[in-house]
PDB file of C-alpha atoms in Angstrom:
ATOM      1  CA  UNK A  25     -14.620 -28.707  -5.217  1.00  0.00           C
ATOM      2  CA  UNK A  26     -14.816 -25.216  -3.320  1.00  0.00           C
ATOM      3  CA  UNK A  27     -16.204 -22.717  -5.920  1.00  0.00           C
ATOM      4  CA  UNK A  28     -13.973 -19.321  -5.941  1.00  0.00           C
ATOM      5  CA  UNK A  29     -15.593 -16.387  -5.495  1.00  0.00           C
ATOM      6  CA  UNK A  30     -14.378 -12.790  -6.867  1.00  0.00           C
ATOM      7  CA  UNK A  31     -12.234 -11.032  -4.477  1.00  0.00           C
ATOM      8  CA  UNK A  32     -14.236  -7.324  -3.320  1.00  0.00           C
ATOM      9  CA  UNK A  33     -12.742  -4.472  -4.371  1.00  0.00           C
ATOM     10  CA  UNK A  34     -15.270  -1.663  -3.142  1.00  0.00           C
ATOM     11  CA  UNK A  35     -17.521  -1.631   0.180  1.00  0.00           C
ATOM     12  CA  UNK A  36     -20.723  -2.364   0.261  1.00  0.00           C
ATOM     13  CA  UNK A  37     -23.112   0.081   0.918  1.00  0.00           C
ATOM     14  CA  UNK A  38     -24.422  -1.929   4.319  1.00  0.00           C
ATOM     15  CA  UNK A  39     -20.714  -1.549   5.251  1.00  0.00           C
ATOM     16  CA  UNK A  40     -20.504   1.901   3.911  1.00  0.00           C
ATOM     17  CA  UNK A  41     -23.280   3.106   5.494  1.00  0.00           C
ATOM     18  CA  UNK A  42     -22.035   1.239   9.159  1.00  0.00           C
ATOM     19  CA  UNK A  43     -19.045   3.289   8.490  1.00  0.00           C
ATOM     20  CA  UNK A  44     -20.372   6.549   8.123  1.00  0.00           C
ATOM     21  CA  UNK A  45     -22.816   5.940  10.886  1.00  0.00           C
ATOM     22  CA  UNK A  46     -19.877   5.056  13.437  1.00  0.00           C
ATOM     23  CA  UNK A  47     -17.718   7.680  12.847  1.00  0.00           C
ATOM     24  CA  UNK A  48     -20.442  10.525  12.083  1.00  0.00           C
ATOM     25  CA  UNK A  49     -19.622  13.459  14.337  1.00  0.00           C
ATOM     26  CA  UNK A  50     -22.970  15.212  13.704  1.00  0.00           C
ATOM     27  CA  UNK A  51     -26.464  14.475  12.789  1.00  0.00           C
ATOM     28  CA  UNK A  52     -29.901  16.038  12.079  1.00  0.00           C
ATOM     29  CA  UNK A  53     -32.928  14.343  13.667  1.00  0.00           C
ATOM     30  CA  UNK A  54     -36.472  15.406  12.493  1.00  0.00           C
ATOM     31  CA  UNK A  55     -39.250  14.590  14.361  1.00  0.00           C
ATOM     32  CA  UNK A  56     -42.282  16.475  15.720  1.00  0.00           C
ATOM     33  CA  UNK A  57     -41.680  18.868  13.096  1.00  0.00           C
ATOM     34  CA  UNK A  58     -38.273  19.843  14.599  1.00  0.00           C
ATOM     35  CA  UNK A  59     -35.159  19.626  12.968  1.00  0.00           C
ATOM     36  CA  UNK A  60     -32.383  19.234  15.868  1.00  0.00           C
ATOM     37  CA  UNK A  61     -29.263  19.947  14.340  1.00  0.00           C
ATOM     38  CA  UNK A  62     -26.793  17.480  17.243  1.00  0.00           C
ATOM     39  CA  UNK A  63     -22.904  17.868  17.740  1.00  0.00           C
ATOM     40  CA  UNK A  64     -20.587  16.461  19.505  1.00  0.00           C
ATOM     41  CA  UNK A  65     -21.504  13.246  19.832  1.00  0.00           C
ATOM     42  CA  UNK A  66     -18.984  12.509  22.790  1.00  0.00           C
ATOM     43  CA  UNK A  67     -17.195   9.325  20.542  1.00  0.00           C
ATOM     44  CA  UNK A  68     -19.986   7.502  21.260  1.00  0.00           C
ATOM     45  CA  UNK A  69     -21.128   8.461  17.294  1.00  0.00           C
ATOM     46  CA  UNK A  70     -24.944   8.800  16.445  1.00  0.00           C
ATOM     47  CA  UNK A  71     -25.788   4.583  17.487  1.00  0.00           C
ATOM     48  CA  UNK A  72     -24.483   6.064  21.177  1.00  0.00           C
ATOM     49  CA  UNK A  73     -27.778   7.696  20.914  1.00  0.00           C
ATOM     50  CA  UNK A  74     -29.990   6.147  18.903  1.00  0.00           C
ATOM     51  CA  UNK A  75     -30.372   2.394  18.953  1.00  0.00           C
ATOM     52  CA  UNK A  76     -32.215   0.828  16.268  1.00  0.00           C
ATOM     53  CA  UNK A  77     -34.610  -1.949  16.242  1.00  0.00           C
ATOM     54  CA  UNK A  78     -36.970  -4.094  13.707  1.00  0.00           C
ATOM     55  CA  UNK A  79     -39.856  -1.980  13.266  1.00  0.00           C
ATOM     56  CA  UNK A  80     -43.028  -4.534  13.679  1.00  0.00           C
ATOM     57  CA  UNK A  81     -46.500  -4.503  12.765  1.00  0.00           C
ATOM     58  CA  UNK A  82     -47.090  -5.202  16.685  1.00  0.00           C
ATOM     59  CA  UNK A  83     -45.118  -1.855  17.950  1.00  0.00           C
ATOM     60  CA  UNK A  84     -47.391   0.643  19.775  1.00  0.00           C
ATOM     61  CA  UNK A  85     -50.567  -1.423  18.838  1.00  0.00           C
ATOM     62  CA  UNK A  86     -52.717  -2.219  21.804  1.00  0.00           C
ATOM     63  CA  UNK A  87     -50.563  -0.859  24.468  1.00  0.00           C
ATOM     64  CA  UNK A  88     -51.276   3.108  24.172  1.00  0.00           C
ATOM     65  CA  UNK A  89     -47.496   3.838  22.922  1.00  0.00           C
ATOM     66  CA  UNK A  90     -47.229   6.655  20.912  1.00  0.00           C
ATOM     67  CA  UNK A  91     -45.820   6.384  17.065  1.00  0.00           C
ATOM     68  CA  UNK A  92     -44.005   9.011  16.355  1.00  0.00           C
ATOM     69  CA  UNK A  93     -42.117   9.547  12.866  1.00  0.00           C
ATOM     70  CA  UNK A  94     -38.490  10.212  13.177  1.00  0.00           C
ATOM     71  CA  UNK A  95     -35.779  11.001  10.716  1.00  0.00           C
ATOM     72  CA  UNK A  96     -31.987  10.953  11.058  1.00  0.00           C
ATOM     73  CA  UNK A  97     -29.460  12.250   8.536  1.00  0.00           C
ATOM     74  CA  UNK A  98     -25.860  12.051   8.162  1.00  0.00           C
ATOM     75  CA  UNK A  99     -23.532  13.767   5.559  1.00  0.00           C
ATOM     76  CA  UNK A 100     -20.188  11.849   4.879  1.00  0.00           C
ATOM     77  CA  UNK A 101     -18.119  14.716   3.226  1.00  0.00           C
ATOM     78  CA  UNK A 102     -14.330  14.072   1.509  1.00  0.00           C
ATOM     79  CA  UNK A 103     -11.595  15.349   4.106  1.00  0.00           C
ATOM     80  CA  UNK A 104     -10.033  16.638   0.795  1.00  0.00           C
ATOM     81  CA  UNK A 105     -10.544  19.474  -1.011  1.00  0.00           C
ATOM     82  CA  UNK A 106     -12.309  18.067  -4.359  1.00  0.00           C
ATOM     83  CA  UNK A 107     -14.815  19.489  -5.980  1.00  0.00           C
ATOM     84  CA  UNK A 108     -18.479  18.131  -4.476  1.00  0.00           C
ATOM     85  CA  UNK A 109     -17.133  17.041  -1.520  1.00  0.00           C
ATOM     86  CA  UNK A 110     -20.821  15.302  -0.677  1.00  0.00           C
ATOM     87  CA  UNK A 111     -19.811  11.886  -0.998  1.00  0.00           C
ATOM     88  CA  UNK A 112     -22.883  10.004   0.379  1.00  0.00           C
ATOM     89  CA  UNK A 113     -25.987  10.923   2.466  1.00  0.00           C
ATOM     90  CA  UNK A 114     -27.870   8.220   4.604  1.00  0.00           C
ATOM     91  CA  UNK A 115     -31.292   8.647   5.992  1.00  0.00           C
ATOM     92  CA  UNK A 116     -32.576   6.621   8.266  1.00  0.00           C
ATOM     93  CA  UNK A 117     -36.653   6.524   9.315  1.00  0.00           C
ATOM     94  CA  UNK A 118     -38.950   5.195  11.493  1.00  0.00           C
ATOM     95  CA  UNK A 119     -40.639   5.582  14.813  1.00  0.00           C
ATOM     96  CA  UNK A 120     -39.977   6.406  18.217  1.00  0.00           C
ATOM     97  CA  UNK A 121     -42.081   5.879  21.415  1.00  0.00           C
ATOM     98  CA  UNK A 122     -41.680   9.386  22.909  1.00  0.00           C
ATOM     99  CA  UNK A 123     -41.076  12.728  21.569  1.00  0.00           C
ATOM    100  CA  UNK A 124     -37.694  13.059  21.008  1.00  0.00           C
ATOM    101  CA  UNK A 125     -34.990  15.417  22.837  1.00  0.00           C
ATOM    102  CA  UNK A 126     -31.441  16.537  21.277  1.00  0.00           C
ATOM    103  CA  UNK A 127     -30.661  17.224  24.925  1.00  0.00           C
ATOM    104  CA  UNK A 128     -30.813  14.138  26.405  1.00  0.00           C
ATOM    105  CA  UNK A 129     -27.681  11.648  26.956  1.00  0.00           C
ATOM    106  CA  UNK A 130     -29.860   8.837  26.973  1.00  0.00           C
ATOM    107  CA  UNK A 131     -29.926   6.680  23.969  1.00  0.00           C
ATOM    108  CA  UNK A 132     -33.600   7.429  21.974  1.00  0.00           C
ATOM    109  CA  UNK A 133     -34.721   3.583  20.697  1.00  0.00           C
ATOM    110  CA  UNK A 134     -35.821   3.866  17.479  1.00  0.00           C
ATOM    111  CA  UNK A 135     -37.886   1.595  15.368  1.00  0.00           C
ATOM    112  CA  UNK A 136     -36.117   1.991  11.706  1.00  0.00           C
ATOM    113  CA  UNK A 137     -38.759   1.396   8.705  1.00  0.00           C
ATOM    114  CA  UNK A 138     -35.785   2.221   6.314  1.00  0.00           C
ATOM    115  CA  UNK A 139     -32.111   2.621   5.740  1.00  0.00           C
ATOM    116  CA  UNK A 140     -30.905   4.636   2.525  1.00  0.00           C
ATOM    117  CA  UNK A 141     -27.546   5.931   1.225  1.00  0.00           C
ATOM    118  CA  UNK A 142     -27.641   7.357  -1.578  1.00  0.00           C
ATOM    119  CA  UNK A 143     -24.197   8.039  -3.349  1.00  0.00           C
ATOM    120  CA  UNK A 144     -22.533   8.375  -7.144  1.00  0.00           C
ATOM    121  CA  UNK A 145     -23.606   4.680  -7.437  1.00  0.00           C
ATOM    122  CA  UNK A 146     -27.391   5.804  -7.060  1.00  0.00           C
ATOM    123  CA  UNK A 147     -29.822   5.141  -3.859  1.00  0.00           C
ATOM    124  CA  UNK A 148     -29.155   1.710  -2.177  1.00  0.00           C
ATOM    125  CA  UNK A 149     -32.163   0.431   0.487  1.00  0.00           C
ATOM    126  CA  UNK A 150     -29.930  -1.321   2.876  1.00  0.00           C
ATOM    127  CA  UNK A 151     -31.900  -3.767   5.785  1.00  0.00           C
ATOM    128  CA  UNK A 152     -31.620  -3.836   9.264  1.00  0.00           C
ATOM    129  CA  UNK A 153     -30.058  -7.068   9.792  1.00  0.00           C
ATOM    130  CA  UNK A 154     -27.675  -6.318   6.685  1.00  0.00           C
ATOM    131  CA  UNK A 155     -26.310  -3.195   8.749  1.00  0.00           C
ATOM    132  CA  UNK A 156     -25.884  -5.010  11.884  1.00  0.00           C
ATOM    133  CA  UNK A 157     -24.303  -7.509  10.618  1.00  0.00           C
ATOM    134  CA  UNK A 158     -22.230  -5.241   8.346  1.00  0.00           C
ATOM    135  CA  UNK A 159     -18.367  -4.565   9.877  1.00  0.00           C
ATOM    136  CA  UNK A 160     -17.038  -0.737  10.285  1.00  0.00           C
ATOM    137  CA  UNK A 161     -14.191  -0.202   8.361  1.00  0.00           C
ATOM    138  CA  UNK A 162     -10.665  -0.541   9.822  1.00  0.00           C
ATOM    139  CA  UNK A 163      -9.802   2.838   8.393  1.00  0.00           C
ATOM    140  CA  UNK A 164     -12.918   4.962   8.833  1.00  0.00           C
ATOM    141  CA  UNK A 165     -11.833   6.797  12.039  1.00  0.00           C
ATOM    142  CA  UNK A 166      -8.261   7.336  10.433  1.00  0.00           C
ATOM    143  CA  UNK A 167      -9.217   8.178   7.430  1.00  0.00           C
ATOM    144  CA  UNK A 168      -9.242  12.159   7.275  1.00  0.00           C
ATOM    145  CA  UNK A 169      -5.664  12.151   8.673  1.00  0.00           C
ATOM    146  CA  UNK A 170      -4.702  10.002   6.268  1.00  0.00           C
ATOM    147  CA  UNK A 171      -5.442  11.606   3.289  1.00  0.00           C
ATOM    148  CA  UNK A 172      -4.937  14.979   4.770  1.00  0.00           C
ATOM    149  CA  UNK A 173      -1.291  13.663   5.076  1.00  0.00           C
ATOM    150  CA  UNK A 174      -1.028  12.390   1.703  1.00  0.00           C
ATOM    151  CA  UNK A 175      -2.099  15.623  -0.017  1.00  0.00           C
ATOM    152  CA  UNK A 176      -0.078  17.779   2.506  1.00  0.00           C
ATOM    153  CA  UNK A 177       2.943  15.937   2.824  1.00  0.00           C
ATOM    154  CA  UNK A 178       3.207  13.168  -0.283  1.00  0.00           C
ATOM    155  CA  UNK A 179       1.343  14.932  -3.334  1.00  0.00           C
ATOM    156  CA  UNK A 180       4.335  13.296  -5.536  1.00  0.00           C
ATOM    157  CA  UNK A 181       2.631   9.704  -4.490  1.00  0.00           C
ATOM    158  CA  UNK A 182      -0.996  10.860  -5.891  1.00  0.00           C
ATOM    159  CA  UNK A 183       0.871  11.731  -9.037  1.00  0.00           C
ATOM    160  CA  UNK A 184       2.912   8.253  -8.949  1.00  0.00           C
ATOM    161  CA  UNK A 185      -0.726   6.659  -8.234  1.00  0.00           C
ATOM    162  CA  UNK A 186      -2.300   8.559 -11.039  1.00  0.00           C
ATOM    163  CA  UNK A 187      -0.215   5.852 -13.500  1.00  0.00           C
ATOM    164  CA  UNK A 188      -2.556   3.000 -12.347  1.00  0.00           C
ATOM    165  CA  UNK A 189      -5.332   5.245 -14.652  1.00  0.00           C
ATOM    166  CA  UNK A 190      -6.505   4.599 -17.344  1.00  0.00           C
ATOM    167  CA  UNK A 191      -4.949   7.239 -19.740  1.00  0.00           C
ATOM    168  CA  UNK A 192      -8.091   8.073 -21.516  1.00  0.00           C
ATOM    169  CA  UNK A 193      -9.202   9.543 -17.922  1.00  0.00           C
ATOM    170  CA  UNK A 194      -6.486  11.369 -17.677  1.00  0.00           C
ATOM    171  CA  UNK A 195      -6.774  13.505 -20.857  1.00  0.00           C
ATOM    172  CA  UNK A 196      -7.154  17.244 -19.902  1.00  0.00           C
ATOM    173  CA  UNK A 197      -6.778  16.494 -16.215  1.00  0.00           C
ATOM    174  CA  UNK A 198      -6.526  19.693 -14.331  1.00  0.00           C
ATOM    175  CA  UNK A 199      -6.221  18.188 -11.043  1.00  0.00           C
ATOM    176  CA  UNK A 200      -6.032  14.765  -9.651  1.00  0.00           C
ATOM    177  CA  UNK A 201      -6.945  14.203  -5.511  1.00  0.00           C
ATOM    178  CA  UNK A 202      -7.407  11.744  -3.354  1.00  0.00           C
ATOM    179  CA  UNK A 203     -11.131  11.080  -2.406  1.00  0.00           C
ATOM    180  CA  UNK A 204     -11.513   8.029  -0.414  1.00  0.00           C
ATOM    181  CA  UNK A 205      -9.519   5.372   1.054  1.00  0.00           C
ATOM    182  CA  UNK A 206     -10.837   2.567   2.960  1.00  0.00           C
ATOM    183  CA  UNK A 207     -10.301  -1.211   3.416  1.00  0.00           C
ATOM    184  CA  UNK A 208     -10.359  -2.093  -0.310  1.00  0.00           C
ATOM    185  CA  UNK A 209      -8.465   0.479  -1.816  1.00  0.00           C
ATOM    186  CA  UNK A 210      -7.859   3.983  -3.033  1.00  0.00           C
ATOM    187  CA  UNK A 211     -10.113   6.298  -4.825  1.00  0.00           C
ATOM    188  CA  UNK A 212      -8.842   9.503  -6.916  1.00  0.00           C
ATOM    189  CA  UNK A 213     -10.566  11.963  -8.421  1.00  0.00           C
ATOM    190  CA  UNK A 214      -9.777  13.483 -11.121  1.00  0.00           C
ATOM    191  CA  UNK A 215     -10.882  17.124 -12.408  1.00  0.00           C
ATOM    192  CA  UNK A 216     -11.094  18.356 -15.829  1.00  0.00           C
ATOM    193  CA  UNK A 217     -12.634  21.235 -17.001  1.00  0.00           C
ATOM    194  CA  UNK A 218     -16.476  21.316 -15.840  1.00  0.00           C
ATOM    195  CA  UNK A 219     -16.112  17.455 -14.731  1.00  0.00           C
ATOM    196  CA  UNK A 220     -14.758  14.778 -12.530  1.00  0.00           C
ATOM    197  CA  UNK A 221     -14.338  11.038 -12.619  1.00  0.00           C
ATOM    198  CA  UNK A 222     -13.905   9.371  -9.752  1.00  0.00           C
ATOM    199  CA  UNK A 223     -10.898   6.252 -10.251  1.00  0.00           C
ATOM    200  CA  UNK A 224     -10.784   3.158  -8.030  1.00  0.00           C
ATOM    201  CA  UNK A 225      -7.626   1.552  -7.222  1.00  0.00           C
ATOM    202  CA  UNK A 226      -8.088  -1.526  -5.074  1.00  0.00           C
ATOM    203  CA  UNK A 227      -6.018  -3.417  -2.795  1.00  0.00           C
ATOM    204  CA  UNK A 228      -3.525  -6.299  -3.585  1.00  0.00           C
ATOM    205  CA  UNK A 229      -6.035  -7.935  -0.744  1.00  0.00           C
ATOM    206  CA  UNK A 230      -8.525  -6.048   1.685  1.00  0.00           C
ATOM    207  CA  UNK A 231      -6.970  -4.424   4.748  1.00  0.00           C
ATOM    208  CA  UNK A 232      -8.043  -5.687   8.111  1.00  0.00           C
ATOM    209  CA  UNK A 233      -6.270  -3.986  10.418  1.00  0.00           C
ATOM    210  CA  UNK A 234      -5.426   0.079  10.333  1.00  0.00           C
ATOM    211  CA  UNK A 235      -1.148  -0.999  11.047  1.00  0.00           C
ATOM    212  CA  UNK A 236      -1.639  -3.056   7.801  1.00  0.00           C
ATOM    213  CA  UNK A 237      -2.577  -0.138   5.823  1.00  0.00           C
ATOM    214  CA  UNK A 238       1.244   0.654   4.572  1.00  0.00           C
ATOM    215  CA  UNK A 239       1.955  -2.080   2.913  1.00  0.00           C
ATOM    216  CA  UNK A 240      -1.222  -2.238   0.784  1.00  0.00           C
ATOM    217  CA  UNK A 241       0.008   1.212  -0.188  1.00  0.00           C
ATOM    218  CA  UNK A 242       3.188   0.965  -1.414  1.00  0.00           C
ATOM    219  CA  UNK A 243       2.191  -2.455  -3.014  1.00  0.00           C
ATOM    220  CA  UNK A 244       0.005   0.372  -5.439  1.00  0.00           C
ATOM    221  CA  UNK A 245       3.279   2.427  -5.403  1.00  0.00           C
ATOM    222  CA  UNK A 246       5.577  -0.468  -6.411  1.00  0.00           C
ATOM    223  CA  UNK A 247       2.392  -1.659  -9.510  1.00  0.00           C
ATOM    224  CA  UNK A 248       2.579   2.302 -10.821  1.00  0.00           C
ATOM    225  CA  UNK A 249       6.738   2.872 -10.860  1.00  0.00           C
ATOM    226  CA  UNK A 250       6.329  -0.793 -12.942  1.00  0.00           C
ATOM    227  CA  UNK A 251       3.568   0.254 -14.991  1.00  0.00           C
ATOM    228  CA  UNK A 252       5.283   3.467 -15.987  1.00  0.00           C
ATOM    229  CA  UNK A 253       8.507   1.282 -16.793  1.00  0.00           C
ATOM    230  CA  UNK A 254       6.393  -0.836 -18.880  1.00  0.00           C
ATOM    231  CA  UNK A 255       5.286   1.682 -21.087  1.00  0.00           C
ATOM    232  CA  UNK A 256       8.702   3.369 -21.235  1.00  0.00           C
ATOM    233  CA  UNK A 257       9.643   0.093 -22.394  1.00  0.00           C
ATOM    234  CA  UNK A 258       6.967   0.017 -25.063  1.00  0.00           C
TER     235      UNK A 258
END
């Protein structure tokens, strides 16, 4: 008998924090008591140049290499403008073997004692081999356009999608935008007066490819014109 597990409706924050790695187009690195503010990361993203490794108790032990403590942090800020845009930091640490250079185009090997994003949930601790083995998001490097588009061009579906809420959120709203979207669904937020509440609409069934993406939408469309009949109804 094959035991049925519950379908995912929300990343997790080793795929999360993949995501924002991968599509990061900036970073500060602290090391040496520098902070190096980098740009342009020439879509190669931050991994392009730094590549992580198990840190072991064996590394720079016996064999004169230097251990030097480096930091990297990345910002994932909504494309939208909501209130607290800061959606989640990660911070990466660890040690390198040489002083490191914001200059070079040479990827800096670093040896990562710990991976942290910290977000609305709280501060996760995610391991190495979790984030390896973690998949980037189908719509990470589409989604700014996306929702861009949506609040530009279809702010009559974000009202449509505000149905699928629960009502009790929606008491006092003063403005409802979309946050987030990524393989598992959509995420609102909604503003009231001094606060927010951030509202998760998931998938009929996770996205796997960005061409897919349509569908899943107006599958959320089609549950909130019913939703609103159904109450008209009752």
């Amino acid at each position: 008998m094959r035991l049925r597990t519950a379908r995912a409706t929300r990343p997790t924050a080793a795929e999360r924090m993949r995501s924002i790695i991968t599509v990061a187009h900036s970073m500060t690195v602290v090391a040496d008591g520098h902070r190096h503010e980098v740009h342009s990361l020439d879509g190669a993203g931050p991994m392009g140049r730094i590549h992580l490794h198990e840190l072991t108790d064996d590394f720079g032990s016996g064999d004169g290499t230097p251990r030097i403590p480096i930091r990297v942090e990345l910002t994932d800020i909504a494309p939208t403008p909501v209130r607290d845009r800061l959606r989640a930091r990660v911070t990466l640490t660890g040690l390198v073997a040489a002083p490191y250079s914001a200059e070079t185009t040479e990827s800096t090997c670093m040896h990562l004692g710990q991976a942290v994003i910290e977000d609305a949930e709280g501060r996760t601790y995610v391991p190495l081999a979790h984030l390896e083995a973690a998949e980037t998001d189908p719509l990470a490097g589409c989604e700014a356009a996306m929702l861009h588009h949506l609040v530009a061009d279809h702010p009559d579906l974000v009202t449509l999608l505000l149905r699928l809420a629960d009502p009790a959120a929606k008491r006092d709203l003063v403005r409802a935008l979309p946050l987030a979207i990524d393989r598992y669904g959509i995420t609102l937020r909604l503003e009231h007066t001094g606060t927010q509440q951030d509202v998760r609409l998931p998938f009929p069934s996770p996205v796997t490819d960005v061409d897919h993406v349509g569908p899943r939408i107006h599958a959320l469309l089609t549950a909130a014109r019913r939703a609103s009949h159904s109450h008209l109804a009752s």
